[in-house]
Short mmCIF file of N, CA and C in Angstrom, two decimals:
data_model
loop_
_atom_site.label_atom_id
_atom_site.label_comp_id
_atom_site.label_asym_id
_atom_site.label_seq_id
_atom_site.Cartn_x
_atom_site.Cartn_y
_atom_site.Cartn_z
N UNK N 149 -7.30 -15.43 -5.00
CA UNK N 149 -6.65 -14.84 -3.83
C UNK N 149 -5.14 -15.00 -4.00
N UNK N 150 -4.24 -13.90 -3.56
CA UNK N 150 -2.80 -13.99 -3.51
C UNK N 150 -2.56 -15.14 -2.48
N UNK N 151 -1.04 -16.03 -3.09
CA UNK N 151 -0.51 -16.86 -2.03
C UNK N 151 -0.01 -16.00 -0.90
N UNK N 152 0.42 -16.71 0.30
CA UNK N 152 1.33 -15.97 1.51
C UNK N 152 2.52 -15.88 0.74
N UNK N 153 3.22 -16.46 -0.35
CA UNK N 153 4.34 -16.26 -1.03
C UNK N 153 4.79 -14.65 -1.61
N UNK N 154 3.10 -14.68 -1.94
CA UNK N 154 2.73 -12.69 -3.26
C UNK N 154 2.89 -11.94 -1.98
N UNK N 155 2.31 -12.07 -1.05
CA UNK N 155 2.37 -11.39 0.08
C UNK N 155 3.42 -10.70 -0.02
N UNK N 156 4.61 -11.45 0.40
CA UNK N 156 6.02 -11.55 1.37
C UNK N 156 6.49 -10.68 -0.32
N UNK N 157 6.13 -11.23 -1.17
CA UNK N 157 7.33 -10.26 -2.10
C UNK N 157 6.25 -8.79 -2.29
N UNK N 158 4.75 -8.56 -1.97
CA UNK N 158 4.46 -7.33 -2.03
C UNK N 158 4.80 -6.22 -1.10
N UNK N 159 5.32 -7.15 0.43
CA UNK N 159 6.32 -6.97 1.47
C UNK N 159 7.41 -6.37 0.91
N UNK N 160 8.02 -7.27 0.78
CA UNK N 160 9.50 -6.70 0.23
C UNK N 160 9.41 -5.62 -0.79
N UNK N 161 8.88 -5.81 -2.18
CA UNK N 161 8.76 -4.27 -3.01
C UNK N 161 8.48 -2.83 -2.33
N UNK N 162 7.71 -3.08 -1.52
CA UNK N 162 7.24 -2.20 -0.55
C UNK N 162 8.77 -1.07 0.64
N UNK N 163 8.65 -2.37 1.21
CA UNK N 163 10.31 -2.42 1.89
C UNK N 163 11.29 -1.77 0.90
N UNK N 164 11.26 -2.31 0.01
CA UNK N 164 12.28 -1.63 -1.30
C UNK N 164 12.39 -0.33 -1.17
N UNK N 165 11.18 -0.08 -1.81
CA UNK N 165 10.34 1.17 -2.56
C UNK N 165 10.75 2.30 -1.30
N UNK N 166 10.67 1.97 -0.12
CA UNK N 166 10.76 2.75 0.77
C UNK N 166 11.82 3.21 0.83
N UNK N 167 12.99 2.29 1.31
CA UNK N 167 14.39 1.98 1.32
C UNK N 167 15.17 3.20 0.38
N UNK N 168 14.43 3.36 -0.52
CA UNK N 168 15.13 3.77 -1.82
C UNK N 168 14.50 5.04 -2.12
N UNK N 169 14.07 6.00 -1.22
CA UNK N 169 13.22 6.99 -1.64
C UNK N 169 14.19 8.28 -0.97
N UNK N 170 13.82 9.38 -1.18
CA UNK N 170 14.64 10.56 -0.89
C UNK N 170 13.84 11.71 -0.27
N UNK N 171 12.99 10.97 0.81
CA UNK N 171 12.32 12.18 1.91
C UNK N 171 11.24 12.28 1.91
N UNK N 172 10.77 13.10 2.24
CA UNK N 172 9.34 13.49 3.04
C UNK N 172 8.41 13.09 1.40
N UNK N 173 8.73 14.17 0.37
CA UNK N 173 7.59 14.05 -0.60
C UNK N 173 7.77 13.03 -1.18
N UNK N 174 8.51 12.08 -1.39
CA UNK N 174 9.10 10.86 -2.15
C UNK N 174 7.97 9.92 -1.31
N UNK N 175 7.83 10.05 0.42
CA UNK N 175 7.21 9.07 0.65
C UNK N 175 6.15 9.51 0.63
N UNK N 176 5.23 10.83 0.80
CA UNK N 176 3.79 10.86 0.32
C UNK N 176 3.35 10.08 -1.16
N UNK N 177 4.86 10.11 -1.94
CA UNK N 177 4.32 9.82 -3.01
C UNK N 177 4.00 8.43 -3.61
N UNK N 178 5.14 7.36 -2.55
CA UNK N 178 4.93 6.33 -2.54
C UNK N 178 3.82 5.95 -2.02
N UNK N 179 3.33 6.37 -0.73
CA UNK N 179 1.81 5.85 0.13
C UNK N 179 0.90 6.25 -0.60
N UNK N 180 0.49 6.74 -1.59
CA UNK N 180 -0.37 7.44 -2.72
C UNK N 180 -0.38 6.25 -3.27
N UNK N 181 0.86 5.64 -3.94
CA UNK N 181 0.47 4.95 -5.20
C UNK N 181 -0.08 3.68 -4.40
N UNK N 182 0.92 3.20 -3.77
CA UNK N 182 0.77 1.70 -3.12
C UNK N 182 -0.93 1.68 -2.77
N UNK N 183 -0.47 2.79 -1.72
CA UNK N 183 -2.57 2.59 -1.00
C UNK N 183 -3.32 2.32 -2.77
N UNK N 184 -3.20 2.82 -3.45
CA UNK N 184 -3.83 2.69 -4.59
C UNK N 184 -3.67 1.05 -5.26
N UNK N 185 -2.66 1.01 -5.24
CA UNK N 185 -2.72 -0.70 -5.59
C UNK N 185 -3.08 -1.42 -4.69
N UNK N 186 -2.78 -1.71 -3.38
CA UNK N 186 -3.56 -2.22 -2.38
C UNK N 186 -5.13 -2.55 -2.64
N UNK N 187 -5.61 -0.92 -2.39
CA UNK N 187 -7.09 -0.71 -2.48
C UNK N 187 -7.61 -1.12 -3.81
N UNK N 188 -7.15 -1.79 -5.02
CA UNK N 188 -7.36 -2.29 -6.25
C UNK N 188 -7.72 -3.88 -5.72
N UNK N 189 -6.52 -3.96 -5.57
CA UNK N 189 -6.16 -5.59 -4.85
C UNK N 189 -7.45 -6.38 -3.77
N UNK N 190 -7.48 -5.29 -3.12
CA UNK N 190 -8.47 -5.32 -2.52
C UNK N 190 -9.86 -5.46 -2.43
N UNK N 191 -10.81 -4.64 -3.46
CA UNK N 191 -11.86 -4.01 -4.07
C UNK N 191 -11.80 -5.34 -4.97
N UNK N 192 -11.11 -5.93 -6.07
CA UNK N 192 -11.42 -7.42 -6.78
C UNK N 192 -11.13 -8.73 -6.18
N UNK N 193 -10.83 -8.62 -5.08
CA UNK N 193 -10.73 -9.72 -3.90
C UNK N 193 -9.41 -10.44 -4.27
N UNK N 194 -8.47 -10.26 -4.37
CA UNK N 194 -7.20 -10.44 -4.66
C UNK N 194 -6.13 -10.70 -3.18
N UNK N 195 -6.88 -9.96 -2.79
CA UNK N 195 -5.86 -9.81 -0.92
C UNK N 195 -7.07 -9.87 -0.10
N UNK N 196 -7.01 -10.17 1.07
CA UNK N 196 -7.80 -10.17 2.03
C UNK N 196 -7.67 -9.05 2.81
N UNK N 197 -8.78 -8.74 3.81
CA UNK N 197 -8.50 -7.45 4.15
C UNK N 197 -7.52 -7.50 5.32
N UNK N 198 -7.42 -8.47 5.65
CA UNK N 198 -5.96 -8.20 6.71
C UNK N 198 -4.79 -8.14 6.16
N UNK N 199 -4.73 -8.97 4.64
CA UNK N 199 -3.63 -8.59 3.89
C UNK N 199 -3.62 -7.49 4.16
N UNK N 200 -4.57 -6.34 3.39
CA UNK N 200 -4.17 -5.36 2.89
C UNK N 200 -3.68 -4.30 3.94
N UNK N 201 -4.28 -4.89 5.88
CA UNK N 201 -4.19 -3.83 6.64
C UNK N 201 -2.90 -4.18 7.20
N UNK N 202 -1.70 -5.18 6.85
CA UNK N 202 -0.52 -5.52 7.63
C UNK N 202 0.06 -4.66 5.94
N UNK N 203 0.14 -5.04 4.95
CA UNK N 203 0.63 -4.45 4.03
C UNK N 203 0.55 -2.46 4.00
N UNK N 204 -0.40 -2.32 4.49
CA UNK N 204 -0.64 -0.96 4.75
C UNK N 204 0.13 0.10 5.74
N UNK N 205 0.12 -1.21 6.80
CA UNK N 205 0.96 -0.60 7.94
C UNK N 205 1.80 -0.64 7.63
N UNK N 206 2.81 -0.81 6.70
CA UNK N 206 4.45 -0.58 6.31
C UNK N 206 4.32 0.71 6.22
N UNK N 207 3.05 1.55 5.51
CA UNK N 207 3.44 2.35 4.90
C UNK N 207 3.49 4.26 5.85
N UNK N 208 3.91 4.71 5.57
CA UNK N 208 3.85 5.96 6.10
C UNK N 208 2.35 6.49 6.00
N UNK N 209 2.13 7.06 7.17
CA UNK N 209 0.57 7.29 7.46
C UNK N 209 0.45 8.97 6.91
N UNK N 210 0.12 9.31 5.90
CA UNK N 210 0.24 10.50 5.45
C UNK N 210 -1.81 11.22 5.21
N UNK N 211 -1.40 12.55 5.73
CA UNK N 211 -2.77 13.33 5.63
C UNK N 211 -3.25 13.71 4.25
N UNK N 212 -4.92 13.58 4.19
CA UNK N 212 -5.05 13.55 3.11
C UNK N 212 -5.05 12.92 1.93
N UNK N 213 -4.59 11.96 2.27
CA UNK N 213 -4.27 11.04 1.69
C UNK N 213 -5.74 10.76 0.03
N UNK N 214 -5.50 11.17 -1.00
CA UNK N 214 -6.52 11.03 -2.01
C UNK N 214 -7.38 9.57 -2.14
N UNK N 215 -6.48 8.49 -1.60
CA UNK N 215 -6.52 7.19 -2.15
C UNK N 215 -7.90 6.77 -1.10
N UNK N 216 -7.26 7.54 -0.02
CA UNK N 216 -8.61 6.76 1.29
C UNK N 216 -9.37 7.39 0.99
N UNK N 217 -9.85 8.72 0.71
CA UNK N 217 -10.62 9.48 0.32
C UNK N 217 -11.47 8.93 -0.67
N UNK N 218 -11.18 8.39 -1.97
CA UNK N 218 -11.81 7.53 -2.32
C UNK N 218 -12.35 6.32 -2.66
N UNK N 219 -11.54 5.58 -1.42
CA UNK N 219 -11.72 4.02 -1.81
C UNK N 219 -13.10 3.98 -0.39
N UNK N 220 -13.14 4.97 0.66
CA UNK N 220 -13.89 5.10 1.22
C UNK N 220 -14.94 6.22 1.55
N UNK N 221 -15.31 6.68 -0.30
CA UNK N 221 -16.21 7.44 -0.23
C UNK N 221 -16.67 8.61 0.36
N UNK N 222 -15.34 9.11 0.81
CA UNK N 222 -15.55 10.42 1.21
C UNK N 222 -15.11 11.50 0.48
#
């Protein structure tokens, strides 16, 4: 399992990543990848699932999204 330490800096990269992006498709493209590492993180028990749902909520809630689509089998 990640420390509360991995957390706070998967926090912050996150925060970064955002910070540093240039609009609308920049951030679909970030919530794509992240949800994807998350849902990795996740799926080998690495984060807990509240990790992954406070880490999630940083992110921009975008439609369609491919990643939920298949980390939850639809």
């Amino acid at each position: 399992m990640v420390s509360n330490i991995q957390i706070s800096e998967l926090k912050s990269k996150i925060e970064k990543h955002l910070s540093a992006s240039n609009g609308e498709k920049d951030y679909r493209e970030i919530a794509i990848c992240w949800e994807g590492y998350l849902a990795a993180l996740l799926d080998v028990d690495l984060i807990s699932i509240s990790d992954h749902e406070n880490l999630s909520d940083l992110l921009p809630k975008i439609d369609n999204n491919p990643v939920v689509q298949i980390f939850t089998g639809v």
